């Protein structure tokens, strides 16, 4: 007869006639004939509850196998909500559309970390702190000058942010709230400065120091673009576009780079090192590198007249329509709608160009083609961001750096949530070992240098 147990190991309660049973999963192991009742909480079972399911006394218990975490929740989070089927993105409950229209990036950065919008006093103090920590140590300039001018800017950013940890050794005291506060302020304040210095290094231009009278986005543009003028005046359309793109990219729950930050941070390393790990993950072409790929695709197409042939090629499998499709959004990416309007505004300010014509034609044709409709492939956030950055004259390789500046806010909020979550421990996935069984060592080399054994 089959045993019936709760996930905790006790006998299952017969709830017939005793009110509604708590939600649970009833499973039967065909290897043993035993049945188990595994509680379902918040739509999930605990993978650890599977451990009790054993085929015999030597079995260490059932594992769940989930390469790439396709269906595994690794944390409880209150930060970002996504409903991919309905095209919904909310930070701390606030719809992304409302934040993009009405909030400032620093307000959103505060919201992500603290859970609620700041009061005026909190906001003023936060803006003041960030503004007055934008300078980097003078040694940092020498450090950046050590990079080759044509190194990829993401590679420079990743190393530079990791190096910040060497300037602030006290940051490793991560359970001291004051140390966490100052690290968060420093990272949000200094990443744009480092990014701008990298841009100037790539161009062979002198570094421009932060201007404390400017807003976060204006100051960034000033450090990037200021030449001999005593006071930088940015194009207001560009400043607003940067501010909105920073808000749209500030967080996106448990994506590859955020998981990297949480995973590395779970070893209790300092936040500079954890954020550097996030930058490394974002650098990859399957993640933050997609906006760069969209621009390269548009350059390759070269003419709006070639768009139909390009789309036909994609349908036959010769490549992908970059900037289309998303793992989570199976209807329109809500960020893409906002970015499309923004691209219209930026283009109205600089004039229509051939790249945008190609993008509009790609979108027009793809959105009425059954191949894309049936697969629920819609433009994602990266389809138009590259065009905006290009209109603002940023080099293509720099696009992901702009993404990283914004995502720093989300990474830090997620890092701190992980750190203060009592359920979290050092991240340590399991594996299914599929290699050789034990075998004796027998060298196949003719000559081996062996360190002599000590007497
Ligand atoms: N162009 C053409 N066909 C596509 C595309 C595309 N962009 N995306 C998916 N498909 C097709 C696939 O070939 C597949 O077709 P099939 O069922 O006939 O085999 C089907 O749609 C499903 O594709 P998957 O690869 O299974 O979808 P997945 O969810 O794994 O991939 C991804 C999502 C990686 C974003 C994919 O859509 C893609 O490669 N897009 C282009 C790259 C891109 O824009 N990435 C940016 C994402 S946004 C971000 O990271 C900020």
PDB file of C-alpha atoms in Angstrom, residues 159 221 329:
ATOM      1  CA  UNK A 159      36.998  46.330 -14.934  1.00  0.00           C
ATOM      2  CA  UNK A 221      25.626  64.396 -21.300  1.00  0.00           C
ATOM      3  CA  UNK A 329       6.761  39.346 -23.404  1.00  0.00           C
TER       4      UNK A 329
END
